[in-house]
Coordinates of C-alpha atoms in Angstrom, one line a residue:
M1 CA 55.7 113.8 63.9
V2 CA 54.1 112.6 67.1
A3 CA 55.8 109.3 66.7
A4 CA 59.1 111.0 66.2
V5 CA 58.8 113.0 69.3
S6 CA 57.8 110.0 71.3
L7 CA 60.8 108.0 70.0
L8 CA 63.1 110.9 70.8
Q9 CA 61.9 111.2 74.4
G10 CA 61.3 107.6 75.1
A11 CA 63.0 105.0 77.2
P12 CA 63.6 101.7 75.4
L13 CA 60.7 100.9 73.0
M14 CA 58.0 102.0 75.3
A15 CA 58.4 105.7 75.5
Q16 CA 57.2 107.3 78.7
T17 CA 56.5 111.0 78.7
V18 CA 59.3 112.3 80.9
R19 CA 57.8 114.5 83.7
D20 CA 59.2 116.2 86.7
L21 CA 58.0 113.8 89.4
K22 CA 58.4 116.5 92.1
E23 CA 55.1 117.9 90.7
L24 CA 53.3 114.6 91.1
S25 CA 51.0 113.9 94.0
V26 CA 50.6 110.4 95.7
D27 CA 47.5 110.1 93.5
Q28 CA 49.5 110.7 90.3
L29 CA 52.5 108.5 91.2
L30 CA 50.5 105.4 90.4
D31 CA 49.9 106.7 86.9
I32 CA 53.5 106.9 86.0
H33 CA 54.5 104.4 83.4
V34 CA 56.9 101.5 84.0
T35 CA 58.6 99.3 81.5
S36 CA 60.4 96.5 83.5
V37 CA 57.4 94.2 84.2
S38 CA 56.4 93.5 80.6
K39 CA 59.0 95.4 78.5
R40 CA 56.1 97.7 77.5
S41 CA 55.0 101.0 78.8
E42 CA 52.2 100.5 81.3
P43 CA 50.8 102.4 84.3
L44 CA 52.3 101.4 87.6
S45 CA 48.8 100.9 88.9
G46 CA 48.2 98.1 86.4
A47 CA 51.5 96.3 86.5
P48 CA 51.1 92.8 87.9
A49 CA 54.3 92.5 89.9
S50 CA 55.9 93.6 93.1
I51 CA 57.4 96.7 91.6
Y52 CA 58.5 99.8 93.5
V53 CA 59.5 103.0 91.6
I54 CA 62.2 105.3 93.0
S55 CA 61.5 108.6 91.4
A56 CA 64.1 111.3 90.4
D57 CA 62.6 113.6 93.1
A58 CA 62.9 110.9 95.8
I59 CA 66.6 110.4 95.0
R60 CA 67.2 114.2 95.1
R61 CA 65.4 114.5 98.4
S62 CA 67.1 111.5 100.0
G63 CA 70.5 113.2 99.9
A64 CA 72.0 110.1 98.3
T65 CA 75.3 110.6 96.5
T66 CA 75.8 107.1 95.1
L67 CA 73.6 104.6 93.3
P68 CA 73.7 102.0 96.2
E69 CA 72.6 104.7 98.7
A70 CA 69.7 105.6 96.4
L71 CA 68.6 102.0 96.3
R72 CA 68.0 102.2 100.1
L73 CA 64.8 104.0 99.1
A74 CA 63.2 100.7 97.8
P75 CA 61.5 98.9 100.6
N76 CA 61.7 95.6 98.6
L77 CA 65.6 95.6 98.6
Q78 CA 68.1 94.6 101.2
V79 CA 71.1 97.1 101.1
A80 CA 74.0 96.6 103.5
R81 CA 77.2 98.6 103.2
A82 CA 80.3 96.6 103.6
D83 CA 83.1 99.2 103.5
S84 CA 83.6 102.7 102.0
V85 CA 82.4 101.6 98.5
Q86 CA 81.4 97.9 98.7
Y87 CA 77.8 96.9 99.2
A88 CA 75.7 93.7 99.5
I89 CA 72.4 94.3 97.7
S90 CA 69.6 91.7 97.1
A91 CA 65.9 91.1 97.3
R92 CA 64.2 88.2 99.0
G93 CA 67.3 86.9 100.7
F94 CA 70.7 85.5 99.7
N95 CA 72.4 88.8 100.4
N96 CA 76.2 88.6 100.5
A97 CA 79.2 90.4 99.2
I98 CA 79.1 88.3 96.0
G99 CA 75.3 88.2 95.7
N100 CA 74.2 86.7 92.4
K101 CA 70.4 86.4 92.2
L102 CA 69.5 90.0 91.3
L103 CA 69.7 91.4 87.8
V104 CA 70.8 95.0 87.5
L105 CA 70.5 97.1 84.3
V106 CA 71.4 100.7 83.4
D107 CA 69.4 101.8 80.3
G108 CA 69.1 98.2 79.2
R109 CA 72.8 97.4 79.8
T110 CA 73.4 94.5 82.2
I111 CA 76.0 95.4 84.7
Y112 CA 76.7 92.1 86.5
T113 CA 80.1 90.5 86.0
P114 CA 80.2 87.0 84.5
L115 CA 82.9 86.3 87.1
F116 CA 80.3 85.7 89.8
S117 CA 77.0 86.8 88.4
G118 CA 76.9 89.8 90.8
V119 CA 77.8 93.5 90.7
F120 CA 81.1 95.2 91.6
W121 CA 79.3 98.2 93.1
D122 CA 82.6 100.1 93.3
Q123 CA 82.7 100.0 89.5
Q124 CA 79.2 101.3 89.0
D125 CA 78.7 105.1 89.2
I126 CA 76.1 107.3 87.6
L127 CA 75.2 111.0 87.7
L128 CA 72.1 110.7 89.9
E129 CA 70.7 113.9 88.4
D130 CA 70.4 112.0 85.1
I131 CA 68.2 109.3 86.5
D132 CA 64.5 109.5 85.5
R133 CA 63.5 106.6 87.7
I134 CA 64.7 103.3 89.1
E135 CA 62.2 100.4 88.7
V136 CA 62.8 97.8 91.4
I137 CA 61.0 94.4 90.9
S138 CA 61.3 91.9 93.7
G139 CA 60.5 88.4 92.4
P140 CA 61.3 86.6 89.2
G141 CA 61.7 88.3 85.8
A142 CA 63.5 85.5 84.0
A143 CA 60.8 85.0 81.3
L144 CA 61.7 88.4 79.9
W145 CA 65.1 89.3 81.3
G146 CA 66.7 85.8 81.4
A147 CA 68.8 83.8 83.9
N148 CA 69.9 85.7 87.0
A149 CA 66.7 87.7 87.2
V150 CA 65.7 85.3 89.9
N151 CA 65.0 87.3 93.1
G152 CA 64.5 90.6 91.3
V153 CA 65.4 93.2 88.7
I154 CA 66.8 96.7 89.2
N155 CA 66.3 98.8 86.1
V156 CA 68.0 102.2 86.2
I157 CA 66.5 104.5 83.5
T158 CA 68.1 107.8 82.7
R159 CA 66.5 110.9 81.2
S160 CA 66.7 111.5 77.5
A161 CA 69.2 114.1 76.4
Q162 CA 66.2 116.3 75.4
D163 CA 65.3 116.5 79.0
T164 CA 68.7 117.5 80.4
Q165 CA 69.3 120.8 78.6
G166 CA 71.5 123.6 79.9
T167 CA 74.2 123.4 82.5
L168 CA 74.2 121.7 85.9
I169 CA 76.9 122.1 88.5
N170 CA 76.8 120.0 91.6
A171 CA 79.2 120.1 94.5
Y172 CA 79.1 118.5 97.9
G173 CA 81.4 118.0 100.8
G174 CA 81.4 116.7 104.4
N175 CA 83.3 114.9 107.1
D176 CA 83.6 111.6 105.2
E177 CA 83.0 112.3 101.5
R178 CA 83.2 115.0 98.9
G179 CA 82.7 115.4 95.2
G180 CA 81.2 117.3 92.3
A181 CA 79.9 117.0 88.8
V182 CA 79.3 119.2 85.7
R183 CA 76.8 118.4 83.0
Y184 CA 76.0 120.3 79.8
G185 CA 73.2 119.5 77.4
T186 CA 72.2 121.1 74.1
T187 CA 70.1 120.5 71.0
I188 CA 71.7 119.5 67.6
G189 CA 69.4 119.5 64.6
D190 CA 66.6 117.1 65.3
G191 CA 68.2 115.7 68.4
A192 CA 69.9 116.5 71.6
V193 CA 73.1 115.6 73.4
R194 CA 74.5 115.9 76.9
M195 CA 77.9 115.4 78.4
Y196 CA 79.1 115.1 82.0
A197 CA 82.0 114.6 84.2
K198 CA 82.0 113.7 87.9
Y199 CA 84.5 113.1 90.7
S200 CA 84.2 111.8 94.2
E201 CA 86.3 110.9 97.2
L202 CA 85.4 108.7 100.2
D203 CA 87.3 108.6 103.4
P204 CA 88.5 105.4 105.1
T205 CA 86.2 103.5 107.5
Q206 CA 87.3 102.1 110.9
R207 CA 87.0 98.8 112.7
A208 CA 85.4 98.5 116.1
D209 CA 88.8 98.5 117.8
G210 CA 89.5 101.9 116.3
G211 CA 91.9 100.7 113.7
S212 CA 91.7 102.3 110.3
I213 CA 90.6 100.2 107.3
L214 CA 92.5 101.2 104.2
D215 CA 89.5 101.6 102.0
D216 CA 89.8 105.3 101.0
W217 CA 88.4 105.6 97.5
R218 CA 88.7 108.0 94.6
R219 CA 86.9 107.8 91.3
G220 CA 86.1 109.8 88.3
Q221 CA 83.7 109.3 85.4
I222 CA 82.8 111.0 82.1
G223 CA 80.0 110.2 79.7
F224 CA 77.5 111.3 77.2
R225 CA 74.1 110.6 75.7
A226 CA 72.6 111.6 72.4
D227 CA 69.0 111.1 71.3
W228 CA 67.5 112.0 68.0
A229 CA 64.6 111.1 65.7
R230 CA 64.0 110.9 62.0
G231 CA 60.5 110.1 60.7
D232 CA 59.3 107.0 62.6
D233 CA 62.8 106.1 63.8
G234 CA 64.4 107.1 67.1
F235 CA 68.1 106.7 67.9
T236 CA 70.1 106.7 71.1
V237 CA 73.9 106.5 71.6
Q238 CA 75.4 106.7 75.0
G239 CA 78.6 105.8 76.8
D240 CA 80.7 106.2 79.9
A241 CA 84.3 105.8 81.0
Y242 CA 85.5 105.6 84.5
K243 CA 88.6 105.0 86.8
G244 CA 88.8 104.5 90.5
D245 CA 91.4 103.5 93.1
S246 CA 92.0 103.0 96.7
V247 CA 95.2 103.5 98.7
P248 CA 97.8 100.7 99.3
R249 CA 96.4 98.3 101.8
G250 CA 99.6 97.1 103.6
F251 CA 101.0 93.6 103.8
V252 CA 99.9 90.0 104.5
G253 CA 103.2 88.6 105.7
A254 CA 105.6 89.4 102.9
F255 CA 102.7 89.8 100.3
E256 CA 102.0 93.4 99.5
L257 CA 98.3 94.4 99.1
T258 CA 98.6 97.2 96.6
E259 CA 95.8 99.6 95.9
V260 CA 92.6 98.4 94.3
E261 CA 92.3 99.9 90.8
V262 CA 89.3 99.7 88.6
S263 CA 88.6 101.2 85.2
G264 CA 86.3 100.6 82.2
A265 CA 84.2 102.0 79.4
N266 CA 80.9 101.2 77.7
L267 CA 79.2 102.2 74.5
L268 CA 75.5 101.5 73.8
G269 CA 73.4 102.2 70.7
R270 CA 69.6 101.7 70.3
W271 CA 67.3 102.1 67.3
R272 CA 63.6 102.2 67.7
R273 CA 60.8 102.3 65.0
Q274 CA 57.1 102.6 65.2
T275 CA 55.7 100.6 62.2
A276 CA 52.7 101.6 60.0
S277 CA 50.8 98.6 61.5
G278 CA 51.2 99.9 65.0
G279 CA 54.0 97.7 66.0
E280 CA 57.2 98.7 67.7
L281 CA 60.7 97.3 67.1
Q282 CA 63.9 97.9 68.9
L283 CA 67.5 96.9 68.2
Q284 CA 70.1 97.5 70.8
A285 CA 73.8 96.7 71.0
Y286 CA 76.5 97.6 73.5
L287 CA 80.2 97.0 74.3
D288 CA 81.4 96.9 77.9
H289 CA 85.1 96.7 78.9
S290 CA 86.2 96.5 82.5
E291 CA 89.4 96.0 84.4
R292 CA 90.0 95.4 88.1
D293 CA 93.3 95.0 89.9
D294 CA 92.8 93.6 93.4
A295 CA 95.9 91.9 94.7
L296 CA 93.9 90.2 97.5
F297 CA 91.1 88.5 95.4
Y298 CA 91.5 88.7 91.6
R299 CA 92.6 90.8 88.7
P300 CA 90.0 90.3 85.9
T301 CA 89.9 92.1 82.5
A302 CA 86.6 91.5 80.8
D303 CA 84.9 92.4 77.5
I304 CA 81.2 92.0 76.8
V305 CA 79.4 92.3 73.5
D306 CA 75.6 92.2 73.7
I307 CA 72.9 92.4 71.0
D308 CA 69.2 92.4 71.6
F309 CA 66.2 92.6 69.3
Q310 CA 62.5 92.8 70.1
Y311 CA 59.2 93.4 68.4
A312 CA 55.9 94.3 69.9
A313 CA 52.5 93.9 68.2
T314 CA 49.2 95.1 69.6
G315 CA 45.8 93.6 68.7
D316 CA 42.3 93.9 70.2
K317 CA 42.8 91.1 72.7
H318 CA 46.5 90.3 72.5
K319 CA 49.7 92.2 72.9
V320 CA 52.5 90.0 71.7
L321 CA 56.2 90.7 72.3
W322 CA 59.0 88.5 70.9
G323 CA 62.7 88.8 70.5
A324 CA 66.1 87.3 70.6
G325 CA 69.5 88.1 72.0
Y326 CA 73.2 87.2 71.8
R327 CA 75.9 87.9 74.3
Y328 CA 79.6 87.3 74.0
G329 CA 82.1 87.6 76.9
H330 CA 85.8 87.1 77.3
D331 CA 87.9 87.5 80.4
D332 CA 91.4 87.1 81.6
V333 CA 91.7 86.7 85.4
D334 CA 95.1 87.1 86.9
P335 CA 95.4 85.4 90.3
G336 CA 95.1 87.2 93.6
F337 CA 96.5 86.2 97.0
V338 CA 93.4 84.2 98.0
T339 CA 91.8 83.1 94.7
I340 CA 92.9 81.9 91.3
F341 CA 90.7 80.9 88.4
V342 CA 91.5 77.9 86.3
P343 CA 91.6 78.4 83.3
E344 CA 92.8 82.0 83.7
S345 CA 91.0 83.0 80.4
R346 CA 87.6 81.9 79.2
T347 CA 85.3 82.9 76.3
M348 CA 81.6 82.4 76.9
Q349 CA 78.5 82.9 74.8
W350 CA 74.8 83.2 75.6
G351 CA 71.8 83.2 73.3
N352 CA 68.1 83.6 73.9
L353 CA 64.7 83.6 72.3
F354 CA 61.6 84.8 74.1
V355 CA 57.9 85.4 73.5
Q356 CA 55.2 86.9 75.7
D357 CA 51.5 87.2 75.1
E358 CA 49.3 89.6 77.1
M359 CA 45.7 88.5 76.7
R360 CA 42.6 90.3 77.7
L361 CA 40.3 87.6 79.0
S362 CA 37.5 90.0 80.0
E363 CA 37.0 93.7 80.8
T364 CA 38.6 93.1 84.2
V365 CA 40.8 90.1 83.8
G366 CA 44.0 89.6 81.9
A367 CA 46.7 86.9 81.6
T368 CA 50.3 87.1 80.5
L369 CA 52.1 84.0 79.3
G370 CA 55.8 84.2 78.8
L371 CA 58.6 81.9 77.8
K372 CA 62.3 82.4 77.4
L373 CA 64.8 79.8 76.2
E374 CA 68.3 80.9 77.1
S375 CA 71.5 79.0 76.4
N376 CA 74.9 79.2 78.2
D377 CA 78.1 77.3 77.8
Y378 CA 77.9 75.5 81.2
T379 CA 74.4 74.0 81.3
G380 CA 73.0 74.3 77.8
V381 CA 69.4 75.6 77.3
E382 CA 67.4 76.8 80.3
V383 CA 63.6 76.9 80.0
L384 CA 62.2 80.0 81.8
P385 CA 58.4 80.1 81.8
S386 CA 56.0 82.4 83.6
V387 CA 52.2 82.9 84.0
R388 CA 50.7 86.1 85.4
L389 CA 47.0 86.7 86.1
A390 CA 45.6 90.2 86.8
W391 CA 42.2 91.2 88.0
K392 CA 41.0 94.8 88.3
P393 CA 37.9 94.7 90.4
S394 CA 37.8 98.5 90.1
E395 CA 39.9 101.3 88.6
S396 CA 41.8 101.8 91.8
H397 CA 42.5 98.2 92.8
L398 CA 44.6 95.3 91.2
V399 CA 44.9 91.7 92.3
W400 CA 47.6 89.6 90.6
A401 CA 49.3 86.3 90.9
T402 CA 52.4 84.7 89.4
L403 CA 53.8 81.3 88.8
A404 CA 57.3 81.3 87.4
R405 CA 60.5 79.3 87.0
A406 CA 63.8 81.1 87.2
V407 CA 67.4 80.0 87.4
R408 CA 70.8 81.4 88.4
A409 CA 73.1 80.0 85.8
P410 CA 76.7 79.0 86.8
A411 CA 79.4 81.7 86.6
R412 CA 83.1 81.5 86.5
Y413 CA 83.2 81.5 90.3
D414 CA 81.1 78.3 90.5
R415 CA 83.1 76.3 88.1
D416 CA 86.7 77.6 87.9
V417 CA 87.6 79.2 91.3
R418 CA 90.5 77.9 93.4
F419 CA 91.4 78.9 97.0
P420 CA 93.9 80.0 98.0
G421 CA 95.7 81.6 95.1
F422 CA 98.5 79.0 95.2
P423 CA 98.6 75.2 95.8
P424 CA 97.7 73.2 97.7
F425 CA 94.1 74.3 97.1
F426 CA 91.4 74.0 99.7
V427 CA 88.6 74.9 97.1
V428 CA 88.9 73.2 93.7
G429 CA 86.0 74.7 91.8
G430 CA 82.8 73.0 90.8
P431 CA 83.2 71.0 87.5
N432 CA 79.7 69.7 87.8
F433 CA 78.0 72.8 89.2
E434 CA 74.5 73.2 87.7
S435 CA 72.0 76.1 87.7
E436 CA 70.3 77.1 90.9
V437 CA 66.5 76.8 90.4
A438 CA 63.6 78.7 91.9
N439 CA 60.0 78.0 91.3
V440 CA 58.1 81.0 92.5
I441 CA 54.5 81.7 93.6
E442 CA 53.4 85.2 94.2
L443 CA 50.1 86.9 95.2
G444 CA 49.8 90.6 95.2
F445 CA 47.4 93.4 95.8
R446 CA 47.7 97.1 94.9
G447 CA 45.1 99.7 95.9
Q448 CA 44.3 103.3 96.1
P449 CA 41.3 103.8 98.3
T450 CA 41.6 107.6 98.2
S451 CA 43.5 110.1 96.2
K452 CA 45.8 110.6 99.2
L453 CA 46.7 106.9 99.9
N454 CA 48.1 104.1 97.9
Y455 CA 49.6 100.8 99.0
T456 CA 51.0 97.5 97.8
V457 CA 51.1 94.1 99.5
T458 CA 52.8 91.0 98.1
T459 CA 53.2 87.5 99.5
F460 CA 55.7 85.2 98.0
V461 CA 57.1 81.7 98.2
H462 CA 60.4 80.7 96.5
L463 CA 60.8 76.9 96.2
W464 CA 64.6 76.5 95.9
D465 CA 66.5 73.6 94.5
K466 CA 70.2 73.0 93.7
L467 CA 71.5 75.9 95.7
R468 CA 75.3 76.2 96.0
S469 CA 76.9 74.0 98.7
G470 CA 80.4 72.6 99.3
T471 CA 81.9 69.3 100.2
S472 CA 84.5 68.2 102.7
L473 CA 88.1 69.1 101.9
P474 CA 89.2 69.7 99.3
V475 CA 86.0 71.6 98.7
Q476 CA 84.1 71.2 95.5
L477 CA 81.2 73.4 94.8
E478 CA 78.0 71.5 94.1
N479 CA 74.2 71.9 94.3
K480 CA 73.0 70.2 97.5
I481 CA 70.9 72.8 99.3
E482 CA 67.1 73.0 98.9
G483 CA 64.3 74.7 100.8
E484 CA 61.8 77.5 100.8
V485 CA 62.0 81.3 101.3
Y486 CA 58.7 82.9 102.0
G487 CA 57.4 86.2 103.3
V488 CA 55.5 89.4 102.8
E489 CA 56.5 92.8 101.3
A490 CA 54.3 95.9 101.8
W491 CA 54.6 99.6 101.3
A492 CA 52.3 102.6 101.3
E493 CA 52.3 106.4 100.6
Y494 CA 50.0 108.8 102.3
Q495 CA 49.6 112.5 101.6
P496 CA 47.5 114.0 104.4
A497 CA 48.1 117.5 103.1
S498 CA 49.6 119.1 100.0
F499 CA 52.9 119.9 101.8
V500 CA 53.6 116.5 103.4
V501 CA 54.0 112.9 102.1
V502 CA 54.6 110.0 104.4
S503 CA 55.9 106.6 103.1
A504 CA 56.3 103.3 104.9
G505 CA 57.8 99.9 103.9
L506 CA 58.0 96.5 105.5
T507 CA 59.6 93.2 104.5
V508 CA 59.2 90.0 106.7
M509 CA 60.9 86.9 105.4
N510 CA 61.7 83.4 106.6
E511 CA 64.4 81.1 105.0
D512 CA 63.9 77.4 105.6
L513 CA 66.9 75.7 103.9
K514 CA 68.5 72.4 104.4
L515 CA 71.3 70.2 103.0
K516 CA 70.2 67.5 100.6
R517 CA 70.8 63.8 101.3
G518 CA 74.4 62.9 100.6
S519 CA 75.9 66.3 101.1
T520 CA 79.2 66.4 103.0
D521 CA 79.2 70.2 103.4
P522 CA 80.7 70.9 106.8
V523 CA 79.4 74.5 107.0
G524 CA 75.8 73.8 106.2
V525 CA 73.2 76.3 105.1
D526 CA 74.6 79.2 107.3
N527 CA 77.3 80.0 104.8
N528 CA 77.9 83.7 104.4
T529 CA 78.9 83.2 100.8
L530 CA 75.3 82.0 100.2
R531 CA 73.3 84.3 102.5
N532 CA 73.2 86.5 105.6
D533 CA 69.8 88.0 105.8
P534 CA 67.6 89.8 108.3
D535 CA 64.2 88.3 108.9
H536 CA 62.6 91.7 108.8
E537 CA 63.3 95.3 108.0
W538 CA 61.1 98.4 107.8
S539 CA 61.4 102.0 106.9
L540 CA 59.6 105.4 107.3
R541 CA 60.1 108.4 105.2
S542 CA 58.5 111.9 105.3
R543 CA 58.8 114.8 103.0
F544 CA 57.8 118.3 104.2
D545 CA 57.6 121.4 102.0
L546 CA 57.8 123.8 104.9
S547 CA 57.4 126.8 102.6
R548 CA 57.6 127.5 98.9
N549 CA 61.4 127.3 99.0
L550 CA 62.2 125.2 102.1
Q551 CA 62.1 121.4 102.3
F552 CA 62.7 119.0 105.2
D553 CA 63.0 115.2 104.8
L554 CA 63.5 112.4 107.2
Q555 CA 64.3 108.7 106.6
L556 CA 64.2 106.1 109.4
R557 CA 65.1 102.5 108.8
R558 CA 65.2 99.4 111.0
I559 CA 67.2 96.4 109.9
G560 CA 66.9 93.1 111.8
A561 CA 69.9 91.2 113.0
L562 CA 72.0 89.2 110.6
P563 CA 72.6 85.6 111.8
A564 CA 76.1 84.5 110.6
P565 CA 78.3 86.4 111.0
V566 CA 76.2 88.1 113.6
V567 CA 75.4 91.7 113.0
P568 CA 73.1 93.3 115.6
A569 CA 69.9 94.8 114.6
Y570 CA 70.1 98.6 114.2
S571 CA 68.0 101.6 113.4
E572 CA 69.3 104.7 111.6
L573 CA 68.0 108.1 110.7
E574 CA 68.8 110.4 107.8
A575 CA 67.7 114.1 107.6
R576 CA 67.9 116.7 104.9
L577 CA 67.1 120.4 105.0
A578 CA 67.1 122.2 101.7
W579 CA 66.7 125.9 100.6
L580 CA 65.6 126.6 97.1
P581 CA 65.9 130.4 96.7
N582 CA 64.8 130.1 93.0
E583 CA 64.2 127.4 90.4
K584 CA 67.9 127.3 89.5
I585 CA 69.7 126.9 92.8
E586 CA 69.3 124.3 95.6
V587 CA 71.4 124.4 98.8
S588 CA 71.0 121.5 101.3
L589 CA 72.5 120.1 104.5
V590 CA 72.3 116.3 104.9
G591 CA 72.9 114.3 108.1
R592 CA 73.4 110.5 108.0
N593 CA 73.5 107.8 110.6
L594 CA 72.2 110.3 113.2
L595 CA 71.1 107.9 115.9
H596 CA 74.5 106.4 116.7
S597 CA 78.1 107.6 116.6
N598 CA 78.8 104.5 114.5
H599 CA 77.2 101.3 113.5
V600 CA 77.9 98.2 111.4
E601 CA 75.9 96.7 108.6
Y602 CA 77.8 93.7 107.2
G603 CA 80.9 91.5 107.7
D604 CA 82.7 89.5 110.4
A605 CA 83.3 91.1 113.8
V606 CA 87.1 91.3 113.4
S607 CA 87.5 93.1 110.1
R608 CA 84.2 94.8 109.3
S609 CA 83.7 98.5 108.8
Q610 CA 81.9 100.8 111.1
F611 CA 80.0 103.8 109.6
E612 CA 80.0 107.0 111.6
R613 CA 77.5 109.8 111.9
N614 CA 78.3 112.2 109.2
F615 CA 77.2 115.5 107.6
Y616 CA 77.6 117.1 104.3
G617 CA 76.5 120.2 102.4
Q618 CA 75.5 120.3 98.8
V619 CA 74.8 122.9 96.1
R620 CA 73.1 122.3 92.8
W621 CA 73.0 125.1 90.2
H622 CA 71.0 124.8 87.0
F623 CA 71.4 127.4 84.3

């Protein structure tokens, strides 16, 4: 029975007891269990990786209304807003609008597009109240998660249906966005189910000259999740369907830029079993269909089928995890005004085998050896090894180090893209494009000197080879950039009194890249389709419980200048004041971008969006 309850409540394979994180102190936060580092449940305090956990309560108190805005809470991520709904998000550099070195998952479902190995953020929405936590790893995770988990992994984990019972109504509105959601959860027999619907609207942004950018956006989404248990087996079925669109975007000469339209649906099933010998197995499969109609860039329709199996066995000194996976993808990409893909349709397959052994070398020292073999249609089998060492000199301190090899496998964009969308072409794809390779060295330290303070410091070096470059006209994409990216990530939380928590984060990074001998790339390494990164950023957050039913939150962030195209350094402040008259109702007022009437975060000076100071009010009602 205990096993059944655990399976019902759990996240994939490694069930974490779902708790209301708003009740946790800074001391208790390091005891929460994470699953993204080793695909097992383990305390955050003992996880040997640069991992930051965004809790459900932190999301609620941030005032975020979208997933990308919630990701700003992670000090080890770079988040730059490009227009009303588009974002550039990365870790440890290489941030751009088509960033491709960060793996993003929602409940085990990979959400990057095989078109360019990145995420269409305007096609990814989630009811934030359903999120249990977001685990953000900066650094390689390829030995477990595969190619594209090069600079990091974002793992969004939602609550089980058992933990979202009753009705939730959420409504918000302000001077540049508005929306609402309804969720209902109930028990059925030995299980539980929830359903939701949400809708949002975003107003257009403006250029620096005051001209309006036609990026108004509307979207709606519905979904469900069911969890149930039977004996030693646990089952989850969940799915979502969405649709969004912009307004018509005018003309380029005689060519009409119609509205951008996106739609899609996904369905995921997961079976978990705890065996009599103490092992745990998991079988997961999902379908993902997406459509995008963007007359300027491309019009892809894509279908993904993904199957994954894993088994975990625990011994006295070894914890072995092994598994296999298969992924099938097919797309049809109709041309846009500036790009065309040749061929327009392609079917691709990926397969993988992996094994990981966590070894206890002594009472205080452990080692984790991992290896993944992953095949793709472009480059064959990629070998993705890693070695992690962890030393706990005391219960409250952890020293860890990592050596790993990770790759970013070619995507359709690297091999098949043509520019513009009609001949003669200036860019003619990359028929010989290979995987981009990173050999990574990390050294980290996590400590909790008192019950009121915890901190994490990580130094890293990514030794890059075969990064994407171009040639002279007509441009072919090839792999003739190499170099190093190195830096330090650090964050801390301090709770000087029961009613206040202060958090701080800092990332300092240097990119030392160069063209390889023989390259004819006329742009060089300062190519904004490769990277446009600040050399530093920092953030401060504070959470005050002014009284039993009054909360006040502040977030200050500083982002260094972007080099090319130049975006000046900026600081911005968010504030939230919330009144909770009882346990069922929350009324809040949020102010964003309070330091300036407007600012820019990404893009070239002529066409980029400015983001204005804005306010909105929000009501949440649980019953």
